[in-house]
Amino acid sequence: MRHTISVLVTNEFGVLSRISGLFSGRGFNIESLSVAETLDHRISRMTIVTSGDDKVLEQINKQLNKLINVIKVHDFTDEEHIERELALIKVTSNGDTRAEILSIVDIFRAKVVDVSPRSYTVEITGDEEKIGAITELFRPFGIKEIVKTGRIAMARTPKQK
Amino acid sequence: MKKNGAQVFLECLLKEGVDTIFGFPGGAVLPVYDALFDSPLRHILVRHEQGAVHMADGYARATGRPGVVLVTSGPGATNTVTGIATAYMDSIPLVVFTGQVPTALIGNDAFQEADIVGITRPCTKHNYLVKDIKDLQRIIKEAFYIAMTGRPGPVLVDLPKDVLTAPCELKYPDKVELDSYQPNYKGHPGQIKKAIDFILSSKRPVVYAGGGVILANAADELKAFSTRLGIPTTTTLMGLGGFPGTHPLFMGMLGMHGTYCANMAVMNTDCLIAIGARFDDRVTGKIDEFAPYAGIVHVDIDPTSISKNVRVDIPIVGDVKNVLKDLLKAISAQGAKDFKGNTKEWHSQIDSWNSTHALSYKNDPKGKIKPQYVVEKLYELTKGDAIITTEVGQNQMWAAQFFKYDRPRTFISSGGLGTMGFGFPAAIGAQIAFPDKTVIDIAGDGSLQMNIQELATAVQYKLPVKVAILNNMVLGMVRQWQEFFYNKRYSHTCISVAPDFVKLAEAYGAAGLRAKTPGEVEGVIKEALSIKGKPVLMDFRVDPAEDVYPMVPAGQPLNKMLLV
């Protein structure tokens, strides 16, 4: 099963390498990884998408916690949370297809960020499913290039009654 | 006059209570070696950096204090890697200081540059590159703290030359502030209660103790626990000495070359109490069939050890010593009056396993020397009052089986990594820590040659380390596997082209003795034990065909033992 894990780490050189080394050394998967500073510049947040059964996830969680630079590990899987990725998609366009591409962009609330005579570059944020769906719709027109960020996630605030 | 980084570094070591460091100089650490010239710190000059790390490791295992190493950059640093990995696998506290090229040159492929922090990341508990002199003292403090606390382990600190020469004032911090590292020492009371209820309801309990008992200095507590309830006890290789080897409740070591009794007990127990052990594959055999009837209680300070290899029913994360004390308290509060009666049948079963296939070998007084006989004689003639180190392979297993360890920190062996060449430098480290004790490396002719150069170190410091070479002129354990599992195709395991160890010892200025017949063994050992002020090599020409029994073939369950 897939898990999205948030890892708070001290913001120092070499920490990313400790985390990725832990995953490769113990045979765990990293499907995506994104890293950035938090509000506190001494701390960074890594969002890691990984997969495995419960036993593997238990080990991932414990092994991450064992690293000296890791402050907190949080697995979003069993709680309400929001996940987002961002993709830039360069799709082939010509006079015949331009309108159709723009209407897809509109439906998905995506954005055209660059135009050339033969292509549009589209920016889209959303969960994996949404980005997958627009990619499929663009495919018949011809996708020249696609660049995606890793996934990021945040827990939903519990609704108070 | 203002001091420099190197001088302050040495003062920090003194403040940390370090009395001995093991090292080898080179360009990048010259500032430290220069400062060492005026320092009261004792430095042991080794002949190879791997030897330095194993010596520091032997020192740490024998004393419980951290072992400290100082080497130069590049090859000096890379030569420490096997030693560091050895310590990491066995959770031994070391602090290894490596020189580094000046910060401005890092990444430029400078002379004797190696990315040692990158190289050792997976085999240290933590490591540091000191990029700024203002971080130096904090990092030294943290390095010792991390090495010694929680589950201990090696920490490496990389010291660029310009940091060592930078002006600096001594301001060694009193304590560390590490929010992200807070080891848990106290077992959870709810889990302890659950464990006691479960243990007291069992009828066939077994204690399976590992190296954690020794690391936590919990041998007394373990003995009190096992004897209070009368629970048959086995230890891993790393746990030898953690429970008295001559105690009636002791079943011997378990696992691949464990005793028949210990392995049968584990395979039939209904309550396995794992204490400071990690269910290594050499201990469990086929994992799916390990302890099939047992509920498992597992006490360990490292949460990653729990449920890593086998499912655990009652985990207790905490320091083994604390948890054992709490368990004892809980037993006293609750009483255990029916327990001994309930386990009576189990004890007679254990006794019968113990007597049916006790460890044995066929001695032939007129034939070749049996290696087990040498180990038994060493035990007899030292009356067990010795620190034994081992190399890796058959010598290690016979040392584990035929010498009895009554006290912790008297059996020193590379268990996890299985590093050939460990035993001799480790013996030197132990001898430096305890100059008046008898320290014996039970060696194989193969392993010993992997760090034989340290004979010069032992001679230089007049160390009376004894090396008992069980010389079979083969790489015995590999040869044994070829005999059992590879149709006796002895590919590259014959090493009969070897030095004359007696002459070799003499060439180094050590003493060399040889026994070719069983009758000569006792005389050689007695003479060796009487030699003072220099190391002794004892060359025992043993039967090359001798195998280690019992043996659980890799991948088989523990009750499928090959017996003598």
XYZ file of C-alpha atoms in Angstrom:
725
model
C 0.000 0.000 0.000
C 1.057 3.558 -0.713
C 1.898 5.926 2.098
C 2.615 9.615 2.203
C 4.999 10.390 5.034
C 6.057 13.754 6.316
C 9.478 13.923 7.951
C 10.720 16.946 9.864
C 14.505 17.097 9.811
C 17.197 19.501 10.910
C 18.142 21.745 8.013
C 21.779 20.702 7.523
C 23.909 19.464 4.664
C 23.941 15.716 4.255
C 20.524 15.071 5.767
C 18.872 14.291 2.440
C 21.637 11.817 1.773
C 21.057 10.137 5.144
C 17.371 9.705 4.356
C 17.827 8.496 0.793
C 20.698 6.259 1.926
C 18.461 4.714 4.569
C 15.825 3.913 1.958
C 18.254 2.448 -0.565
C 20.336 0.602 2.041
C 17.324 -1.178 3.494
C 15.572 -1.811 0.218
C 12.652 0.563 0.776
C 11.074 2.415 -2.164
C 10.924 6.139 -2.677
C 8.244 6.973 -5.238
C 8.511 10.689 -4.781
C 10.304 13.076 -2.503
C 10.043 16.796 -1.970
C 12.034 18.924 0.434
C 11.834 22.518 1.571
C 12.484 24.692 4.571
C 9.682 25.203 7.072
C 8.819 28.531 8.723
C 11.626 27.773 11.135
C 14.689 27.949 8.896
C 16.540 25.432 11.082
C 14.031 22.755 10.147
C 13.106 21.256 6.775
C 10.140 19.135 5.822
C 10.485 16.135 3.550
C 7.393 14.599 2.067
C 8.069 11.060 0.967
C 5.742 8.783 -0.959
C 6.602 5.165 -0.361
C 4.925 1.789 -0.485
C 5.045 -1.466 1.429
C 3.057 -3.660 3.789
C 2.494 -2.784 7.437
C 5.710 -4.436 8.534
C 7.784 -2.449 6.044
C 6.054 0.804 6.966
C 6.659 0.133 10.654
C 10.359 -0.295 9.912
C 10.471 2.827 7.715
C 8.881 4.821 10.482
C 11.220 3.461 13.176
C 14.364 3.659 11.071
C 13.618 7.267 10.151
C 13.070 8.115 13.796
C 16.387 6.518 14.642
C 18.333 8.993 12.484
C 19.811 11.689 14.674
C 18.668 14.485 12.332
C 15.042 13.390 12.236
C 12.758 15.334 14.556
C 9.346 13.912 13.715
C 7.817 11.363 11.372
C 4.161 11.475 10.428
C 2.264 9.056 8.196
C -0.814 10.688 6.623
C -2.362 7.462 5.431
C -4.971 6.932 8.116
C -6.206 10.478 8.403
C -7.986 13.139 6.363
C -5.396 15.050 4.438
C -4.811 17.052 1.280
C -2.244 15.942 -1.276
C -0.948 18.043 -4.142
C 1.506 17.742 -6.967
C 2.392 20.289 -9.604
C 3.086 19.400 -13.238
C 4.313 21.364 -16.226
C 3.131 19.766 -19.462
C 4.308 20.889 -22.898
C 1.645 19.786 -25.324
C 1.781 20.028 -29.123
C -0.723 22.424 -30.571
C -1.690 23.767 -33.963
C -4.553 25.725 -35.425
C -6.910 22.764 -35.305
C -6.266 21.681 -31.739
C -5.697 24.948 -29.939
C -9.279 25.525 -28.898
C -9.778 21.996 -27.668
C -6.602 22.149 -25.555
C -7.659 25.441 -24.029
C -11.049 24.046 -23.093
C -9.405 21.095 -21.330
C -7.165 23.567 -19.496
C -10.251 25.454 -18.471
C -12.165 22.407 -17.259
C -9.234 21.331 -15.097
C -8.622 24.837 -13.813
C -5.082 24.579 -15.148
C -3.100 27.486 -16.556
C -1.248 28.155 -19.774
C 2.116 29.582 -18.770
C 3.940 29.617 -22.108
C 2.874 29.650 -25.728
C 4.801 29.008 -28.916
C 3.583 28.476 -32.470
C 3.694 24.707 -31.994
C 3.015 24.167 -28.314
C 1.358 25.226 -25.117
C 2.998 24.776 -21.736
C 0.364 24.057 -19.142
C 0.746 24.302 -15.377
C -1.543 22.171 -13.246
C -1.742 21.433 -9.558
C -3.809 18.701 -8.021
C -3.690 15.225 -6.679
C -2.181 12.402 -8.627
C -5.509 11.419 -10.174
C -6.213 14.837 -11.578
C -2.769 15.167 -13.105
C -3.089 11.663 -14.497
C -6.438 12.542 -16.054
C -5.261 15.696 -17.843
C -2.156 13.869 -19.037
C -4.368 11.205 -20.636
C -6.490 13.863 -22.332
C -3.417 15.630 -23.695
C -1.758 12.466 -24.912
C -3.581 12.307 -28.292
C -2.301 15.809 -29.140
C 1.263 14.796 -28.428
C 3.084 15.554 -25.167
C 6.551 16.945 -25.850
C 7.675 17.029 -22.244
C 6.289 16.615 -18.759
C 7.891 17.657 -15.457
C 6.307 16.858 -12.103
C 7.146 17.812 -8.544
C 7.009 15.300 -5.792
C 3.872 15.081 -3.761
C 3.266 17.339 -0.757
C 0.630 16.786 1.876
C -1.058 18.495 4.812
C -3.543 17.208 7.347
C -7.043 18.706 7.245
C -8.008 20.694 10.296
C -10.570 18.733 12.269
C -14.017 20.346 11.834
C -15.293 21.600 15.184
C -18.918 21.202 16.067
C 48.658 32.770 23.819
C 45.637 31.665 21.914
C 45.332 27.953 21.209
C 44.507 26.315 17.918
C 41.781 23.815 17.024
C 44.111 20.825 17.403
C 45.170 21.792 20.927
C 41.616 22.447 21.990
C 40.542 19.160 20.419
C 42.949 17.246 22.673
C 41.788 19.173 25.729
C 38.194 18.286 24.900
C 39.194 14.610 24.843
C 40.735 14.956 28.296
C 37.588 16.666 29.549
C 35.607 13.773 28.125
C 37.685 11.447 30.335
C 39.610 9.849 27.476
C 42.904 8.329 28.637
C 44.036 6.484 25.509
C 43.676 7.029 21.784
C 44.656 4.661 19.001
C 45.993 6.227 15.863
C 48.326 6.710 12.957
C 49.581 10.104 11.745
C 49.467 11.708 8.316
C 49.481 15.069 6.569
C 45.993 16.248 7.381
C 46.209 15.487 11.113
C 49.720 16.791 11.637
C 48.428 19.723 13.712
C 46.928 17.222 16.175
C 50.055 15.097 16.269
C 52.087 18.220 16.919
C 49.813 19.162 19.817
C 49.922 15.558 21.059
C 53.666 15.998 21.614
C 52.831 18.209 24.633
C 49.660 16.423 25.795
C 49.330 13.979 28.708
C 47.012 11.872 26.524
C 48.335 8.388 25.793
C 48.550 7.613 22.090
C 49.030 4.055 20.831
C 50.799 4.043 17.480
C 49.381 1.227 15.373
C 50.704 -0.237 12.135
C 47.472 -0.061 10.094
C 44.411 2.096 10.688
C 42.078 -0.924 10.693
C 44.090 -2.178 13.655
C 43.513 1.119 15.456
C 39.748 0.839 15.171
C 39.674 -2.800 16.310
C 41.939 -1.899 19.249
C 39.643 0.938 20.261
C 36.752 -1.497 19.843
C 38.426 -4.127 22.059
C 39.158 -1.405 24.594
C 35.502 -0.304 24.535
C 34.132 -3.844 24.845
C 36.472 -4.653 27.730
C 35.824 -1.435 29.685
C 32.414 -0.113 28.636
C 34.029 3.242 27.876
C 34.166 4.691 24.381
C 37.123 3.762 22.195
C 38.816 6.695 20.483
C 40.646 6.643 17.142
C 42.687 9.302 15.347
C 43.741 8.877 11.726
C 44.570 11.027 8.750
C 42.485 11.804 5.663
C 42.060 9.733 2.498
C 43.537 6.246 2.867
C 43.887 6.682 6.622
C 40.181 7.320 6.820
C 39.090 4.618 4.363
C 41.187 2.046 6.220
C 38.957 2.570 9.251
C 35.769 1.565 7.463
C 35.836 -2.178 8.227
C 36.525 -1.444 11.869
C 33.707 1.067 12.037
C 31.259 -1.305 10.354
C 32.324 -4.016 12.827
C 31.565 -1.740 15.780
C 28.305 -0.578 14.220
C 26.949 -4.106 13.804
C 27.769 -4.959 17.422
C 26.675 -1.563 18.857
C 30.083 -0.648 20.266
C 30.691 2.979 21.266
C 33.586 4.471 19.320
C 34.492 8.002 18.355
C 36.669 8.048 15.246
C 38.410 11.293 14.330
C 39.653 11.557 10.776
C 41.784 14.294 9.295
C 40.447 15.988 6.193
C 41.905 18.271 3.539
C 41.345 21.991 4.222
C 37.727 23.107 3.739
C 38.674 25.177 0.694
C 39.911 22.038 -1.057
C 37.015 19.716 -0.169
C 35.456 18.387 -3.344
C 38.505 19.226 -5.474
C 39.988 15.721 -5.527
C 42.837 17.028 -3.425
C 45.753 14.840 -2.354
C 44.574 12.242 0.182
C 41.001 13.436 -0.001
C 38.136 10.988 0.511
C 34.518 11.744 1.315
C 34.686 9.737 4.530
C 31.478 11.231 5.903
C 29.690 10.008 2.783
C 31.441 6.638 2.881
C 30.645 5.942 6.528
C 27.094 7.294 6.621
C 25.511 3.818 6.523
C 27.922 2.269 9.029
C 28.041 4.914 11.758
C 25.382 5.814 14.268
C 26.027 9.382 13.196
C 28.863 11.357 11.637
C 30.020 14.933 11.278
C 32.163 17.128 9.092
C 33.377 20.097 11.141
C 33.256 22.987 8.686
C 33.728 25.798 11.149
C 35.973 26.026 14.199
C 33.093 27.439 16.232
C 31.250 24.094 15.910
C 34.232 21.948 16.916
C 33.653 21.605 20.657
C 29.890 21.169 20.402
C 30.379 18.401 17.845
C 32.962 16.593 19.971
C 30.540 16.707 22.905
C 27.673 15.422 20.768
C 29.836 12.696 19.230
C 30.665 11.168 22.613
C 27.097 11.578 23.817
C 25.600 9.870 20.775
C 28.196 7.072 20.815
C 27.496 6.214 24.457
C 23.758 6.710 24.877
C 20.719 4.786 23.662
C 21.852 1.880 21.541
C 25.584 2.654 21.463
C 27.551 2.826 18.245
C 30.429 4.405 16.376
C 30.442 8.120 15.545
C 32.890 9.647 13.088
C 34.081 13.244 13.156
C 35.917 14.568 10.098
C 38.377 17.385 10.896
C 39.629 19.574 8.048
C 43.193 20.762 8.469
C 42.305 24.462 8.482
C 39.848 23.877 11.315
C 42.652 22.226 13.294
C 44.942 25.212 12.790
C 42.308 27.912 13.346
C 42.638 29.955 16.556
C 40.317 28.721 19.244
C 39.556 28.997 22.937
C 38.638 26.075 25.158
C 34.942 26.265 25.961
C 33.811 22.684 26.211
C 30.033 22.506 26.672
C 28.680 20.765 29.790
C 25.748 19.177 28.088
C 24.304 18.534 24.678
C 21.147 19.963 23.240
C 19.763 17.559 20.702
C 16.003 17.838 20.344
C 15.904 15.181 17.679
C 17.676 12.509 19.745
C 16.029 11.410 22.982
C 16.615 7.730 23.700
C 14.018 6.047 25.851
C 15.458 4.325 28.916
C 12.414 3.463 30.940
C 10.191 0.543 29.981
C 6.467 1.236 29.737
C 4.813 0.106 33.022
C 1.772 -1.290 31.195
C 3.977 -3.440 28.985
C 5.996 -4.624 31.975
C 2.803 -5.705 33.732
C 1.626 -7.528 30.615
C 4.990 -9.248 30.260
C 5.016 -10.437 33.865
C 1.479 -11.806 33.641
C 2.389 -13.648 30.480
C 5.679 -14.995 31.821
C 4.083 -16.214 35.053
C 1.355 -18.008 33.150
C 3.848 -19.907 30.983
C 4.956 -23.473 31.545
C 7.979 -23.697 29.262
C 9.778 -20.334 29.518
C 13.199 -19.530 28.039
C 15.362 -16.445 28.424
C 17.254 -15.576 25.240
C 19.777 -12.845 26.077
C 21.995 -10.925 23.702
C 24.782 -8.383 23.639
C 22.415 -5.707 24.937
C 22.754 -7.229 28.408
C 26.486 -6.575 28.332
C 26.179 -3.121 26.758
C 23.674 -2.101 29.458
C 25.855 -3.550 32.254
C 22.853 -5.650 33.229
C 24.466 -9.048 33.860
C 23.635 -8.953 37.587
C 20.025 -8.055 36.887
C 19.728 -10.799 34.282
C 21.109 -13.370 36.698
C 18.712 -12.169 39.391
C 15.783 -12.392 36.989
C 16.548 -15.856 35.606
C 17.343 -17.323 39.007
C 14.378 -15.685 40.746
C 12.029 -17.574 38.453
C 14.350 -20.449 37.624
C 14.121 -19.847 33.888
C 16.493 -21.794 31.630
C 18.696 -19.237 29.898
C 20.568 -19.167 26.616
C 22.639 -16.372 25.151
C 23.709 -15.364 21.706
C 27.367 -15.193 20.764
C 27.318 -11.514 21.711
C 25.623 -12.301 25.005
C 28.281 -14.753 26.260
C 29.339 -13.671 29.726
C 26.086 -11.778 30.178
C 24.892 -14.815 32.130
C 27.355 -17.043 34.033
C 28.546 -19.833 31.749
C 28.858 -22.245 34.668
C 25.376 -21.559 36.097
C 23.038 -24.583 36.242
C 20.336 -22.630 34.390
C 22.671 -21.848 31.490
C 21.968 -23.900 28.383
C 24.863 -22.567 26.295
C 24.667 -20.495 23.155
C 21.810 -20.885 20.684
C 21.731 -20.641 16.902
C 23.673 -22.085 14.000
C 26.393 -23.533 16.239
C 24.404 -23.410 19.428
C 23.933 -26.310 21.802
C 21.356 -29.016 21.170
C 19.667 -28.097 24.424
C 19.388 -24.357 23.740
C 18.046 -24.848 20.235
C 15.526 -27.501 21.295
C 14.393 -25.326 24.180
C 13.776 -22.382 21.844
C 11.883 -24.564 19.410
C 9.602 -25.849 22.186
C 9.191 -22.912 24.522
C 5.799 -21.313 25.055
C 7.336 -18.072 26.335
C 10.502 -16.662 24.799
C 11.911 -13.712 26.715
C 14.327 -11.914 24.398
C 16.519 -9.465 26.258
C 18.852 -7.144 24.374
C 18.942 -9.436 21.374
C 17.931 -8.826 17.772
C 16.881 -12.170 16.218
C 19.828 -12.352 13.824
C 19.559 -14.966 11.062
C 22.465 -16.927 12.604
C 20.353 -17.170 15.758
C 16.904 -17.900 14.350
C 17.637 -20.287 11.504
C 14.599 -20.520 9.251
C 12.616 -17.560 10.423
C 9.139 -18.909 9.673
C 9.735 -21.908 11.897
C 11.533 -20.118 14.708
C 10.057 -20.672 18.186
C 6.746 -21.861 16.717
C 4.916 -22.330 20.028
C 6.180 -19.200 21.735
C 4.651 -15.951 22.750
C 7.544 -13.518 22.518
C 8.479 -10.815 24.992
C 11.186 -8.548 23.588
C 13.118 -6.019 25.641
C 15.356 -3.706 23.608
C 16.453 -0.094 23.718
C 16.222 0.197 19.940
C 12.636 0.226 18.631
C 13.842 -0.779 15.148
C 14.982 -4.137 16.545
C 11.470 -4.968 17.620
C 9.351 -6.889 15.116
C 12.065 -6.448 12.481
C 12.627 -10.157 11.884
C 9.980 -11.924 13.969
C 6.617 -10.817 15.236
C 6.783 -9.830 18.894
C 3.799 -10.177 21.199
C 4.912 -7.978 24.065
C 7.524 -5.376 23.104
C 9.215 -3.338 25.825
C 11.366 -0.465 24.592
C 13.854 0.573 27.220
C 17.234 0.065 28.779
C 17.676 -3.616 29.576
C 18.992 -2.903 33.069
C 16.031 -0.682 33.984
C 13.478 -3.038 32.535
C 14.942 -6.081 34.290
C 14.855 -4.180 37.581
C 11.220 -3.270 36.974
C 10.377 -6.858 36.074
C 12.000 -8.046 39.306
C 10.045 -5.481 41.300
C 6.826 -6.565 39.661
C 7.576 -10.201 40.487
C 8.235 -9.332 44.122
C 5.012 -7.364 44.333
C 2.966 -10.060 42.703
C 4.647 -13.192 44.038
C 5.377 -16.190 41.846
C 4.692 -19.064 44.138
C 3.104 -21.479 41.675
C 5.550 -20.727 38.894
C 8.341 -23.105 39.837
C 5.874 -25.953 40.275
C 4.290 -25.240 36.904
C 7.647 -25.336 35.138
C 8.961 -28.475 36.794
C 8.246 -30.746 33.853
C 9.984 -28.296 31.535
C 13.106 -28.436 33.675
C 13.342 -32.187 33.451
C 12.917 -31.917 29.682
C 15.775 -29.369 29.569
C 17.962 -31.648 31.694
C 17.408 -34.529 29.361
C 18.256 -32.440 26.266
C 21.314 -31.213 28.095
C 22.575 -34.682 28.777
C 21.698 -36.365 25.475
C 23.735 -34.169 23.157
C 26.139 -32.139 25.239
C 28.908 -30.355 23.329
C 31.592 -32.877 22.590
C 34.410 -33.938 20.306
C 36.465 -37.061 19.912
C 39.825 -36.617 21.502
C 42.687 -38.787 20.373
C 45.676 -38.434 22.716
C 47.942 -40.179 20.192
C 46.581 -38.426 17.126
C 46.389 -34.844 16.028
C 45.613 -31.984 18.378
C 41.899 -31.250 18.481
C 41.217 -27.508 18.452
C 38.468 -27.932 21.055
C 41.040 -29.544 23.349
C 43.233 -26.451 23.111
C 40.299 -24.220 24.065
C 39.402 -26.485 26.984
C 42.998 -26.434 28.189
C 43.093 -22.641 27.957
C 39.999 -22.552 30.153
C 41.421 -25.018 32.612
C 44.845 -23.407 32.919
C 43.531 -19.847 33.232
C 40.728 -21.089 35.507
C 38.487 -19.029 33.282
C 40.085 -15.841 34.579
C 40.956 -14.255 31.253
C 39.626 -11.949 28.581
C 39.168 -13.963 25.432
C 38.995 -12.355 22.019
C 38.408 -14.340 18.857
C 38.915 -14.107 15.176
C 36.090 -15.257 12.917
C 35.210 -18.744 11.810
C 35.759 -22.114 13.455
C 38.115 -20.636 16.065
C 35.357 -18.245 17.104
C 32.759 -20.992 17.489
C 35.053 -23.290 19.459
C 36.009 -20.376 21.697
C 32.295 -19.767 22.263
C 31.503 -23.416 22.929
C 34.401 -24.759 24.973
C 35.417 -21.821 27.171
C 32.986 -20.783 29.886
C 32.410 -17.098 30.454
C 31.177 -16.238 33.918
C 31.541 -12.481 33.707
C 30.524 -9.881 31.154
C 33.154 -8.211 28.953
C 35.390 -11.271 29.028
C 34.347 -12.599 25.618
C 35.123 -10.193 22.767
C 34.223 -11.178 19.241
C 32.989 -9.686 15.986
C 29.495 -11.141 15.917
C 27.447 -9.108 13.489
C 29.916 -8.256 10.759
C 32.105 -11.326 11.268
C 35.378 -9.504 10.642
C 38.417 -11.722 10.173
C 41.443 -9.972 11.664
C 39.438 -8.485 14.519
C 40.606 -10.608 17.419
C 44.279 -9.762 17.645
C 44.008 -5.951 17.618
C 40.940 -6.227 19.876
C 43.085 -8.228 22.323
C 45.706 -5.477 22.227
C 43.001 -2.907 23.038
C 41.722 -5.016 25.935
C 45.259 -5.549 27.240
C 45.927 -1.815 27.171
C 42.782 -1.294 29.239
C 43.720 -4.093 31.662
C 47.525 -4.446 31.713
C 47.452 -7.037 34.500
C 44.816 -9.372 33.117
C 45.428 -12.388 30.957
C 44.205 -11.567 27.456
C 44.101 -14.334 24.878
C 43.161 -14.112 21.220
C 41.823 -17.490 20.130
C 42.791 -17.268 16.485
C 42.755 -19.087 13.225
C 45.790 -19.038 10.960
C 43.691 -17.342 8.265
C 42.191 -14.534 10.314
C 45.344 -13.736 12.237
C 47.208 -12.956 9.039
C 44.693 -10.223 8.254
C 46.100 -7.959 10.971
C 49.370 -9.659 11.857
C 51.228 -6.346 11.449
C 49.948 -5.269 14.875
C 52.491 -7.622 16.445
C 54.852 -4.672 16.160
C 52.403 -2.529 18.158
C 52.116 -5.187 20.867
C 55.914 -5.482 21.045
C 56.406 -1.702 21.111
C 54.098 -1.302 24.118
C 55.379 -4.487 25.804
C 51.933 -6.028 25.918
C 51.764 -9.643 27.100
C 48.893 -10.525 24.753
C 48.639 -14.251 24.048
C 47.584 -15.525 20.649
C 46.508 -19.161 20.479
C 46.549 -20.049 16.801
C 44.368 -23.044 16.038
C 46.495 -23.646 12.989
C 44.772 -26.009 10.566
C 46.311 -24.440 7.463
C 42.900 -23.935 5.929
C 40.145 -21.359 6.036
C 38.324 -23.752 8.304
C 34.746 -22.541 8.372
C 34.596 -22.036 4.629
C 36.218 -25.431 4.166
C 33.541 -26.911 6.445
C 30.761 -25.425 4.273
C 32.495 -26.795 1.167
C 32.619 -30.209 2.825
C 28.940 -30.167 3.818
C 27.284 -28.231 1.018
C 29.657 -28.056 -1.962
C 30.573 -31.728 -2.522
C 33.957 -31.396 -0.844
C 35.181 -29.178 -3.654
C 37.776 -27.295 -1.623
C 38.069 -24.256 -3.801
C 40.736 -21.830 -2.532
C 40.497 -22.667 1.143
C 43.925 -24.210 1.565
C 46.428 -21.709 2.972
C 49.286 -24.028 3.831
C 51.693 -21.537 2.300
C 52.042 -19.495 5.446
C 54.806 -18.075 7.579
C 56.469 -20.102 10.281
C 54.598 -18.413 13.116
C 57.314 -19.117 15.674
C 59.973 -17.488 13.537
C 57.586 -14.695 12.629
C 56.993 -13.933 16.295
C 60.722 -13.892 16.924
C 61.299 -11.636 13.929
C 58.955 -9.091 15.493
C 60.587 -9.445 18.910
C 57.722 -11.487 20.362
C 57.829 -15.012 21.727
C 56.831 -17.978 19.574
C 55.858 -21.454 20.802
C 54.628 -24.525 18.993
C 52.707 -27.679 19.874
C 52.391 -30.508 17.370
C 50.956 -33.214 19.627
C 48.242 -33.200 22.275
C 50.880 -33.913 24.894
C 52.649 -30.617 24.160
C 49.561 -28.411 24.476
C 49.569 -27.963 28.214
C 53.275 -27.136 28.375
C 52.984 -24.517 25.661
C 50.035 -22.814 27.351
C 51.757 -22.807 30.735
C 54.891 -21.304 29.254
C 52.893 -18.696 27.348
C 50.995 -17.679 30.475
C 54.291 -17.133 32.294
C 55.764 -14.794 29.671
C 55.638 -11.142 30.670
C 56.393 -7.931 28.836
C 55.914 -9.157 25.298
C 53.321 -10.885 23.160
C 53.336 -14.636 22.562
C 52.180 -16.560 19.521
C 51.244 -20.173 20.238
C 51.180 -22.230 17.067
C 48.921 -25.236 17.725
C 49.037 -27.572 14.750
C 45.500 -28.875 14.921
C 43.541 -31.459 12.979
C 42.502 -29.755 9.711
C 39.550 -32.103 9.259
C 37.806 -31.040 12.453
C 34.348 -29.470 12.037
C 32.178 -27.341 14.291
C 29.142 -29.201 15.677
C 26.245 -28.944 16.166
C 25.397 -27.122 12.978
C 22.074 -25.859 11.724
C 22.496 -25.525 7.954
C 21.646 -22.000 6.756
C 17.920 -21.674 6.074
C 16.937 -24.675 8.225
C 14.936 -24.491 11.448
C 16.909 -24.730 14.696
C 15.847 -28.294 15.476
C 17.400 -29.602 12.237
C 20.899 -29.854 13.643
C 23.796 -31.814 12.267
C 25.255 -33.508 15.341
C 28.667 -35.061 15.976
